[in-house]
Amino acid sequence: MKQYLEINEWSIVENGFHREHNKISESVFSLGNGRFGQRANFEEDFAGETMQGNYVAGVYYPDKTRVGWWKNGYPEYFAKVLNATNWVGIKVEVEGENFDLEHCEVRDFNRELNMREGYLQRSFIAKLKSGKEIKVVAQRFCSIVNDDLGAIRYAVTPLNFSGNIKLTPYLDGDIKNQDANYDEKFWDEVNKSATKTAAYLTLKTRKTGFEVCTGMRFSVSQNGQTVAIESKPIEREKYVANEVTVQAKQGEEIVLFKYAAIVSSLNHTPQDLLAACKKALDIAERKGFQTLLQEQAAAWATKWEESDIVIEGDAAAQQAIRFNIFQLNQTYTGEDERLNIGPKGFTGEKYGGSTYWDTEAYCIPFYLATADQKVAKNLLLYRYKQLDRAIENAGKLGFKEGAALYPMVTMNGEECHNEWEITFEEIHRNGAIAFAIYDYIRYTGDEGYLTEAGAEVLTAIARFWSQRVNWSSERQKYVMLGVTGPNEYENNVNNNWYTNYIACWCMEYAAHALKYVSQQSPEKYAALTAKINFKNTELEKWSHIVGNMHYPEDKNLGIYLQQDGYLDKEQILVKDLPVSDRPLNQKWSWDRILRSCFIKQADVLQGLFCFEDKFDIETIRRNFDFYEPRTVHESSLSPCVHSVLAAKLGDEKRAYEFYLRTSRLDLDDYNNDTEDGCHTTSMAGTWMSVVQGFGGMRVRNGQLHFAPFIPGKWNSFSFKVGFRGSLLKVKSHKNGTTIQNQSDKEISLFVYEHEYTVAANSEIEVRKEDLVSSK
């Protein structure tokens, strides 16, 4: 853990220049607006440890996979969101001396991510080798109002001299991904231009042919007044800039305003890119920095009104949940169904920025409750529109008759993960796609989605499962061989309990979906079954599999076994591991990990988390108490599931411990990997830890249920959820829970299994003492 960031309920603050943690800070202080995102790289030169990162949503490159051998079914590439043109750069020279923060004495360094208003600010005093001292205050944001725009206010004040200061705002497209498999650069130049007041650079991705035009305009003010300064346009390969020299006076502030626009061929034809870029910059210049910033603050105020969680009495917990919500809201807006959520969002390159099962398993609940219904629906449609590719992916592995295997990693629906144990074996991701449809319908009541798209997806997934199992004559049961469950510290196992369970659930749910469509719209059912060549004999096969599936368990311990033979492993608890051995994935060989009993993330417990209503509380408790002590939580997706389950079990200590771990995972760099980027998709699990964990929120039979409890350190906590046209604010305190209906629609709901009706624009209070007396 690295706890160098200050605790502040509305900001992330770094006081003092921590060079050794700079790449971590670049991740944590990242900005985005759903359309593009920027790591917290410095505007000025920096020769120290850094990872340049500006990412444009939906723009990717098929980087050739790097494996030593090839097998049938291996993807040929790994899709990556690309490091795009550096738009934040401003070169600074003081009396001919280049300003590089790595080669200066730095004092009074302060970096703040203002989450309430959505901007990044940095200030410091630097003493150059010449002895000259300057004060720098830099402020920037990625506009969520005009999502093509980014804006920078860069202020320099000479403290002990008067003289020339040269400022060169630039656009640098001669960049590459840090994780390029063969150190390849992925961009070719299309065109560029630089005038005295602006510059434009258009690049095109190799192979995929995406074009991105980045433009900038700038102005300079001195002592609060805009000044007319001659600039020198600069052009070279993949680089454009404007050089300006200012006669600086001691103690007088010089401010460079830099506006950048980033537009891509996803949204404009290539021939219209430059015009679209100029139009966006016209808006920026007309409004000016201060107006753009005010609009940013107002837009963020609306987002916080919809999705804020307020925790009283625990500043570390409060800061953490807001950080997670902030990153989620600036990563995905749901406005474009072609886009999805990468595990690192816009904060780093690891995992390629591609779509994983994280979206369906962890992110959808957050967007269901805090955004318009269409946002979550667009995430489902993203998968529906890639169904043909999922069927194609299954076909490459030998599956037939319209079976679909959704990819573990994708940009366009095609599998692009190059590790065999993932590509071929971690097939439980198919279940997450199906469960997301169920989760969406359960929450919204939009069963019509089954007719619209859901039943077709579910049928293709069920067909995959029915072909993936085989009948064991010895067991007289169906079995599933050679899989990897959610616990990736086990590969090529037989009968992973979670995978077997969710496979059968998928087949049951697909049968339900088809029945629903046939009853609601016989014409559409006939059209669907004809389109996919569906036969009723398939339903009989699914039913037989569901009724005769093998589930490994140990009756003596009363637990489900993670897979066949799990108890053959030497059973050591995590608490007995030397601290020096952690994290295992950085200290142990892969062979040693695979032979151990240690679990990377929830596996059996993932199934109990998803399907808790199918199991009694003591079954959940026995499995939790067995598996959690063997879990190292070296996946960011692990602590949140354990937090929710611990809360359900009334285990306040562990529920709070896991909440704090998942919520502060990046802020405290728990897993020693935040420098690669923040764990964006697991941040949605942090939200679940509060709302589903401490708030006890569930949807059963079309109604909301709450069972809140408060960790001992907290005085109260509150959250908002939108549900089927109602907007509720739920606040729990030591003596009970208040539910405020902030909509014009009456709603019936349950608190601690007691039903209440909350009239429109009114509230109820459920006091614990009243519940006790009513028993």
CSV table of N, CA and C in Angstrom, one decimal, residues 383-476:
chain,number,residue,atom,x,y,z
A,383,ARG,N,-23.7,-6.0,-27.3
A,383,ARG,CA,-23.5,-7.5,-27.5
A,383,ARG,C,-24.4,-8.1,-28.5
A,384,TYR,N,-25.6,-7.6,-28.6
A,384,TYR,CA,-26.5,-8.1,-29.6
A,384,TYR,C,-26.0,-7.9,-31.0
A,385,LYS,N,-25.5,-6.7,-31.2
A,385,LYS,CA,-25.0,-6.4,-32.5
A,385,LYS,C,-23.7,-7.1,-32.9
A,386,GLN,N,-23.1,-7.8,-31.9
A,386,GLN,CA,-21.9,-8.6,-32.2
A,386,GLN,C,-22.2,-10.1,-32.1
A,387,LEU,N,-23.5,-10.4,-32.1
A,387,LEU,CA,-23.9,-11.8,-32.0
A,387,LEU,C,-23.3,-12.7,-33.2
A,388,ASP,N,-23.3,-12.1,-34.4
A,388,ASP,CA,-22.8,-12.9,-35.5
A,388,ASP,C,-21.3,-13.3,-35.3
A,389,ARG,N,-20.6,-12.3,-34.7
A,389,ARG,CA,-19.2,-12.6,-34.4
A,389,ARG,C,-19.0,-13.6,-33.3
A,390,ALA,N,-19.9,-13.6,-32.3
A,390,ALA,CA,-19.9,-14.6,-31.3
A,390,ALA,C,-20.1,-16.0,-31.8
A,391,ILE,N,-21.0,-16.1,-32.8
A,391,ILE,CA,-21.3,-17.4,-33.4
A,391,ILE,C,-20.1,-17.8,-34.3
A,392,GLU,N,-19.5,-16.8,-34.9
A,392,GLU,CA,-18.3,-17.1,-35.7
A,392,GLU,C,-17.1,-17.5,-34.7
A,393,ASN,N,-17.0,-16.9,-33.6
A,393,ASN,CA,-16.0,-17.3,-32.6
A,393,ASN,C,-16.1,-18.8,-32.2
A,394,ALA,N,-17.4,-19.1,-31.9
A,394,ALA,CA,-17.7,-20.5,-31.5
A,394,ALA,C,-17.4,-21.5,-32.7
A,395,GLY,N,-17.7,-21.0,-33.9
A,395,GLY,CA,-17.4,-21.9,-35.0
A,395,GLY,C,-15.9,-22.2,-35.2
A,396,LYS,N,-15.1,-21.2,-34.9
A,396,LYS,CA,-13.6,-21.4,-35.0
A,396,LYS,C,-13.2,-22.5,-34.0
A,397,LEU,N,-13.9,-22.7,-33.0
A,397,LEU,CA,-13.5,-23.7,-32.0
A,397,LEU,C,-14.3,-25.0,-32.2
A,398,GLY,N,-15.1,-25.1,-33.3
A,398,GLY,CA,-15.7,-26.4,-33.6
A,398,GLY,C,-17.2,-26.5,-33.2
A,399,PHE,N,-17.8,-25.4,-32.7
A,399,PHE,CA,-19.2,-25.5,-32.3
A,399,PHE,C,-20.1,-25.2,-33.5
A,400,LYS,N,-21.3,-25.7,-33.5
A,400,LYS,CA,-22.1,-25.7,-34.7
A,400,LYS,C,-23.5,-25.2,-34.4
A,401,GLU,N,-24.4,-25.1,-35.4
A,401,GLU,CA,-25.8,-24.9,-35.2
A,401,GLU,C,-26.1,-23.6,-34.5
A,402,GLY,N,-25.4,-22.6,-34.8
A,402,GLY,CA,-25.7,-21.3,-34.2
A,402,GLY,C,-25.3,-21.1,-32.8
A,403,ALA,N,-24.4,-21.9,-32.3
A,403,ALA,CA,-23.9,-21.7,-30.9
A,403,ALA,C,-23.0,-20.4,-30.9
A,404,ALA,N,-23.1,-19.7,-29.8
A,404,ALA,CA,-22.3,-18.5,-29.7
A,404,ALA,C,-21.4,-18.5,-28.5
A,405,LEU,N,-20.2,-18.2,-28.7
A,405,LEU,CA,-19.2,-18.0,-27.6
A,405,LEU,C,-18.7,-16.5,-27.7
A,406,TYR,N,-19.2,-15.7,-26.8
A,406,TYR,CA,-18.8,-14.3,-26.7
A,406,TYR,C,-17.3,-14.3,-26.3
A,407,PRO,N,-16.6,-13.3,-26.9
A,407,PRO,CA,-15.2,-13.2,-26.7
A,407,PRO,C,-14.8,-12.8,-25.2
A,408,MET,N,-13.7,-13.2,-24.8
A,408,MET,CA,-13.2,-12.8,-23.5
A,408,MET,C,-12.7,-11.3,-23.6
A,409,VAL,N,-12.2,-11.0,-24.8
A,409,VAL,CA,-11.6,-9.7,-25.0
A,409,VAL,C,-12.0,-9.3,-26.4
A,410,THR,N,-12.6,-8.1,-26.6
A,410,THR,CA,-13.0,-7.7,-28.0
A,410,THR,C,-13.1,-6.2,-28.1
A,411,MET,N,-13.0,-5.8,-29.4
A,411,MET,CA,-13.4,-4.5,-29.8
A,411,MET,C,-14.6,-4.5,-30.7
A,412,ASN,N,-14.6,-5.5,-31.6
A,412,ASN,CA,-15.6,-5.5,-32.7
A,412,ASN,C,-16.4,-6.8,-32.6
A,413,GLY,N,-16.3,-7.5,-31.6
A,413,GLY,CA,-17.0,-8.8,-31.4
A,413,GLY,C,-16.2,-10.0,-31.7
A,414,GLU,N,-15.0,-9.8,-32.3
A,414,GLU,CA,-14.1,-10.9,-32.6
A,414,GLU,C,-13.2,-11.2,-31.4
A,415,GLU,N,-13.0,-12.4,-31.0
A,415,GLU,CA,-12.1,-12.7,-29.9
A,415,GLU,C,-10.7,-12.3,-30.3
A,416,CYS,N,-10.0,-11.6,-29.3
A,416,CYS,CA,-8.7,-11.1,-29.6
A,416,CYS,C,-7.8,-11.3,-28.3
A,417,HIS,N,-8.1,-12.3,-27.5
A,417,HIS,CA,-7.2,-12.6,-26.4
A,417,HIS,C,-6.3,-13.8,-26.8
A,418,ASN,N,-5.0,-13.7,-26.5
A,418,ASN,CA,-4.1,-14.6,-27.0
A,418,ASN,C,-3.5,-15.6,-26.0
A,419,GLU,N,-4.2,-15.8,-24.9
A,419,GLU,CA,-3.7,-16.8,-23.9
A,419,GLU,C,-4.7,-18.0,-24.0
A,420,TRP,N,-4.2,-19.2,-24.2
A,420,TRP,CA,-5.1,-20.3,-24.5
A,420,TRP,C,-6.1,-20.5,-23.3
A,421,GLU,N,-5.6,-20.4,-22.1
A,421,GLU,CA,-6.4,-20.7,-20.9
A,421,GLU,C,-7.6,-19.7,-20.8
A,422,ILE,N,-7.4,-18.6,-21.4
A,422,ILE,CA,-8.5,-17.6,-21.4
A,422,ILE,C,-9.4,-17.8,-22.6
A,423,THR,N,-8.8,-17.8,-23.8
A,423,THR,CA,-9.5,-17.9,-25.1
A,423,THR,C,-10.4,-19.1,-25.2
A,424,PHE,N,-9.8,-20.3,-24.8
A,424,PHE,CA,-10.5,-21.5,-25.0
A,424,PHE,C,-11.3,-21.9,-23.8
A,425,GLU,N,-10.8,-21.5,-22.6
A,425,GLU,CA,-11.3,-22.2,-21.4
A,425,GLU,C,-12.2,-21.3,-20.5
A,426,GLU,N,-11.9,-20.0,-20.4
A,426,GLU,CA,-12.7,-19.1,-19.5
A,426,GLU,C,-14.0,-18.7,-20.1
A,427,ILE,N,-14.8,-19.8,-20.3
A,427,ILE,CA,-16.1,-19.6,-21.0
A,427,ILE,C,-17.2,-19.2,-20.2
A,428,HIS,N,-17.0,-19.0,-18.8
A,428,HIS,CA,-18.1,-18.5,-18.0
A,428,HIS,C,-18.5,-17.1,-18.4
A,429,ARG,N,-17.7,-16.5,-19.2
A,429,ARG,CA,-18.1,-15.1,-19.6
A,429,ARG,C,-19.4,-15.1,-20.4
A,430,ASN,N,-19.7,-16.3,-21.1
A,430,ASN,CA,-20.9,-16.4,-21.8
A,430,ASN,C,-22.1,-16.2,-20.8
A,431,GLY,N,-21.9,-16.8,-19.6
A,431,GLY,CA,-23.0,-16.7,-18.6
A,431,GLY,C,-23.2,-15.3,-18.2
A,432,ALA,N,-22.1,-14.5,-18.1
A,432,ALA,CA,-22.3,-13.1,-17.7
A,432,ALA,C,-23.1,-12.3,-18.7
A,433,ILE,N,-22.9,-12.6,-20.0
A,433,ILE,CA,-23.7,-11.9,-21.0
A,433,ILE,C,-25.2,-12.2,-20.8
A,434,ALA,N,-25.5,-13.5,-20.6
A,434,ALA,CA,-26.9,-13.9,-20.3
A,434,ALA,C,-27.5,-13.3,-19.1
A,435,PHE,N,-26.6,-13.3,-18.0
A,435,PHE,CA,-27.1,-12.8,-16.7
A,435,PHE,C,-27.4,-11.3,-16.8
A,436,ALA,N,-26.6,-10.5,-17.6
A,436,ALA,CA,-26.9,-9.1,-17.8
A,436,ALA,C,-28.2,-8.8,-18.4
A,437,ILE,N,-28.7,-9.7,-19.3
A,437,ILE,CA,-30.0,-9.5,-19.9
A,437,ILE,C,-31.1,-9.7,-18.8
A,438,TYR,N,-30.9,-10.8,-18.0
A,438,TYR,CA,-31.8,-11.0,-16.8
A,438,TYR,C,-31.8,-9.9,-15.8
A,439,ASP,N,-30.6,-9.4,-15.5
A,439,ASP,CA,-30.4,-8.3,-14.6
A,439,ASP,C,-31.1,-7.0,-15.0
A,440,TYR,N,-31.0,-6.7,-16.3
A,440,TYR,CA,-31.6,-5.6,-16.9
A,440,TYR,C,-33.1,-5.7,-16.8
A,441,ILE,N,-33.6,-6.8,-17.2
A,441,ILE,CA,-35.1,-7.0,-17.2
A,441,ILE,C,-35.6,-7.0,-15.8
A,442,ARG,N,-34.9,-7.7,-14.9
A,442,ARG,CA,-35.3,-7.8,-13.5
A,442,ARG,C,-35.5,-6.3,-12.9
A,443,TYR,N,-34.5,-5.5,-13.3
A,443,TYR,CA,-34.5,-4.1,-12.7
A,443,TYR,C,-35.5,-3.2,-13.4
A,444,THR,N,-35.6,-3.2,-14.7
A,444,THR,CA,-36.4,-2.3,-15.4
A,444,THR,C,-37.8,-2.8,-15.7
A,445,GLY,N,-38.0,-4.1,-15.7
A,445,GLY,CA,-39.3,-4.6,-16.0
A,445,GLY,C,-39.5,-4.7,-17.5
A,446,ASP,N,-38.5,-4.4,-18.3
A,446,ASP,CA,-38.6,-4.3,-19.8
A,446,ASP,C,-38.5,-5.7,-20.4
A,447,GLU,N,-39.5,-6.5,-20.2
A,447,GLU,CA,-39.4,-7.9,-20.7
A,447,GLU,C,-39.5,-7.9,-22.2
A,448,GLY,N,-40.0,-6.8,-22.8
A,448,GLY,CA,-40.0,-6.7,-24.2
A,448,GLY,C,-38.7,-6.8,-24.9
A,449,TYR,N,-37.6,-6.6,-24.1
A,449,TYR,CA,-36.3,-6.7,-24.7
A,449,TYR,C,-36.0,-8.2,-25.1
A,450,LEU,N,-36.7,-9.1,-24.5
A,450,LEU,CA,-36.5,-10.5,-24.9
A,450,LEU,C,-37.0,-10.7,-26.3
A,451,THR,N,-38.1,-10.1,-26.7
A,451,THR,CA,-38.6,-10.1,-28.0
A,451,THR,C,-37.7,-9.4,-29.0
A,452,GLU,N,-37.3,-8.2,-28.5
A,452,GLU,CA,-36.5,-7.3,-29.3
A,452,GLU,C,-35.1,-7.9,-29.7
A,453,ALA,N,-34.4,-8.5,-28.7
A,453,ALA,CA,-33.1,-9.0,-29.0
A,453,ALA,C,-32.7,-10.1,-28.1
A,454,GLY,N,-33.1,-10.1,-26.8
A,454,GLY,CA,-32.6,-11.0,-25.8
A,454,GLY,C,-32.7,-12.4,-26.1
A,455,ALA,N,-33.9,-12.9,-26.5
A,455,ALA,CA,-34.1,-14.3,-26.8
A,455,ALA,C,-33.2,-14.9,-27.8
A,456,GLU,N,-32.8,-14.1,-28.8
A,456,GLU,CA,-31.9,-14.6,-29.8
A,456,GLU,C,-30.5,-14.8,-29.2
A,457,VAL,N,-30.1,-13.8,-28.4
A,457,VAL,CA,-28.8,-14.0,-27.8
A,457,VAL,C,-28.8,-15.2,-26.8
A,458,LEU,N,-29.8,-15.3,-26.0
A,458,LEU,CA,-29.9,-16.3,-25.0
A,458,LEU,C,-29.9,-17.7,-25.6
A,459,THR,N,-30.6,-17.8,-26.8
A,459,THR,CA,-30.6,-19.1,-27.5
A,459,THR,C,-29.3,-19.5,-28.0
A,460,ALA,N,-28.6,-18.6,-28.6
A,460,ALA,CA,-27.2,-18.9,-29.1
A,460,ALA,C,-26.3,-19.3,-28.0
A,461,ILE,N,-26.4,-18.6,-26.8
A,461,ILE,CA,-25.6,-19.0,-25.7
A,461,ILE,C,-25.9,-20.4,-25.1
A,462,ALA,N,-27.2,-20.7,-25.0
A,462,ALA,CA,-27.7,-22.0,-24.6
A,462,ALA,C,-27.2,-23.1,-25.5
A,463,ARG,N,-27.2,-22.8,-26.8
A,463,ARG,CA,-26.7,-23.8,-27.8
A,463,ARG,C,-25.2,-24.1,-27.5
A,464,PHE,N,-24.5,-23.1,-27.2
A,464,PHE,CA,-23.1,-23.3,-26.9
A,464,PHE,C,-22.9,-24.2,-25.7
A,465,TRP,N,-23.6,-23.9,-24.6
A,465,TRP,CA,-23.5,-24.8,-23.4
A,465,TRP,C,-23.9,-26.2,-23.7
A,466,SER,N,-25.0,-26.4,-24.4
A,466,SER,CA,-25.5,-27.7,-24.6
A,466,SER,C,-24.5,-28.6,-25.4
A,467,GLN,N,-23.6,-27.9,-26.2
A,467,GLN,CA,-22.6,-28.6,-27.0
A,467,GLN,C,-21.3,-28.7,-26.2
A,468,ARG,N,-21.1,-27.8,-25.2
A,468,ARG,CA,-19.8,-27.8,-24.5
A,468,ARG,C,-19.8,-28.9,-23.4
A,469,VAL,N,-20.9,-29.4,-22.9
A,469,VAL,CA,-21.0,-30.5,-21.9
A,469,VAL,C,-20.9,-31.8,-22.6
A,470,ASN,N,-20.6,-32.8,-21.9
A,470,ASN,CA,-20.7,-34.2,-22.4
A,470,ASN,C,-21.2,-35.1,-21.3
A,471,TRP,N,-21.7,-36.3,-21.8
A,471,TRP,CA,-22.3,-37.2,-20.8
A,471,TRP,C,-21.2,-38.1,-20.3
A,472,SER,N,-21.1,-38.3,-19.0
A,472,SER,CA,-20.1,-39.2,-18.4
A,472,SER,C,-20.8,-40.5,-18.0
A,473,SER,N,-20.4,-41.5,-18.7
A,473,SER,CA,-21.1,-42.9,-18.4
A,473,SER,C,-20.7,-43.3,-17.0
A,474,GLU,N,-19.5,-43.0,-16.5
A,474,GLU,CA,-19.2,-43.4,-15.2
A,474,GLU,C,-20.0,-42.7,-14.1
A,475,ARG,N,-20.2,-41.4,-14.3
A,475,ARG,CA,-21.0,-40.6,-13.3
A,475,ARG,C,-22.5,-40.7,-13.5
A,476,GLN,N,-22.8,-41.0,-14.8
A,476,GLN,CA,-24.2,-40.9,-15.2
A,476,GLN,C,-24.7,-39.5,-15.0
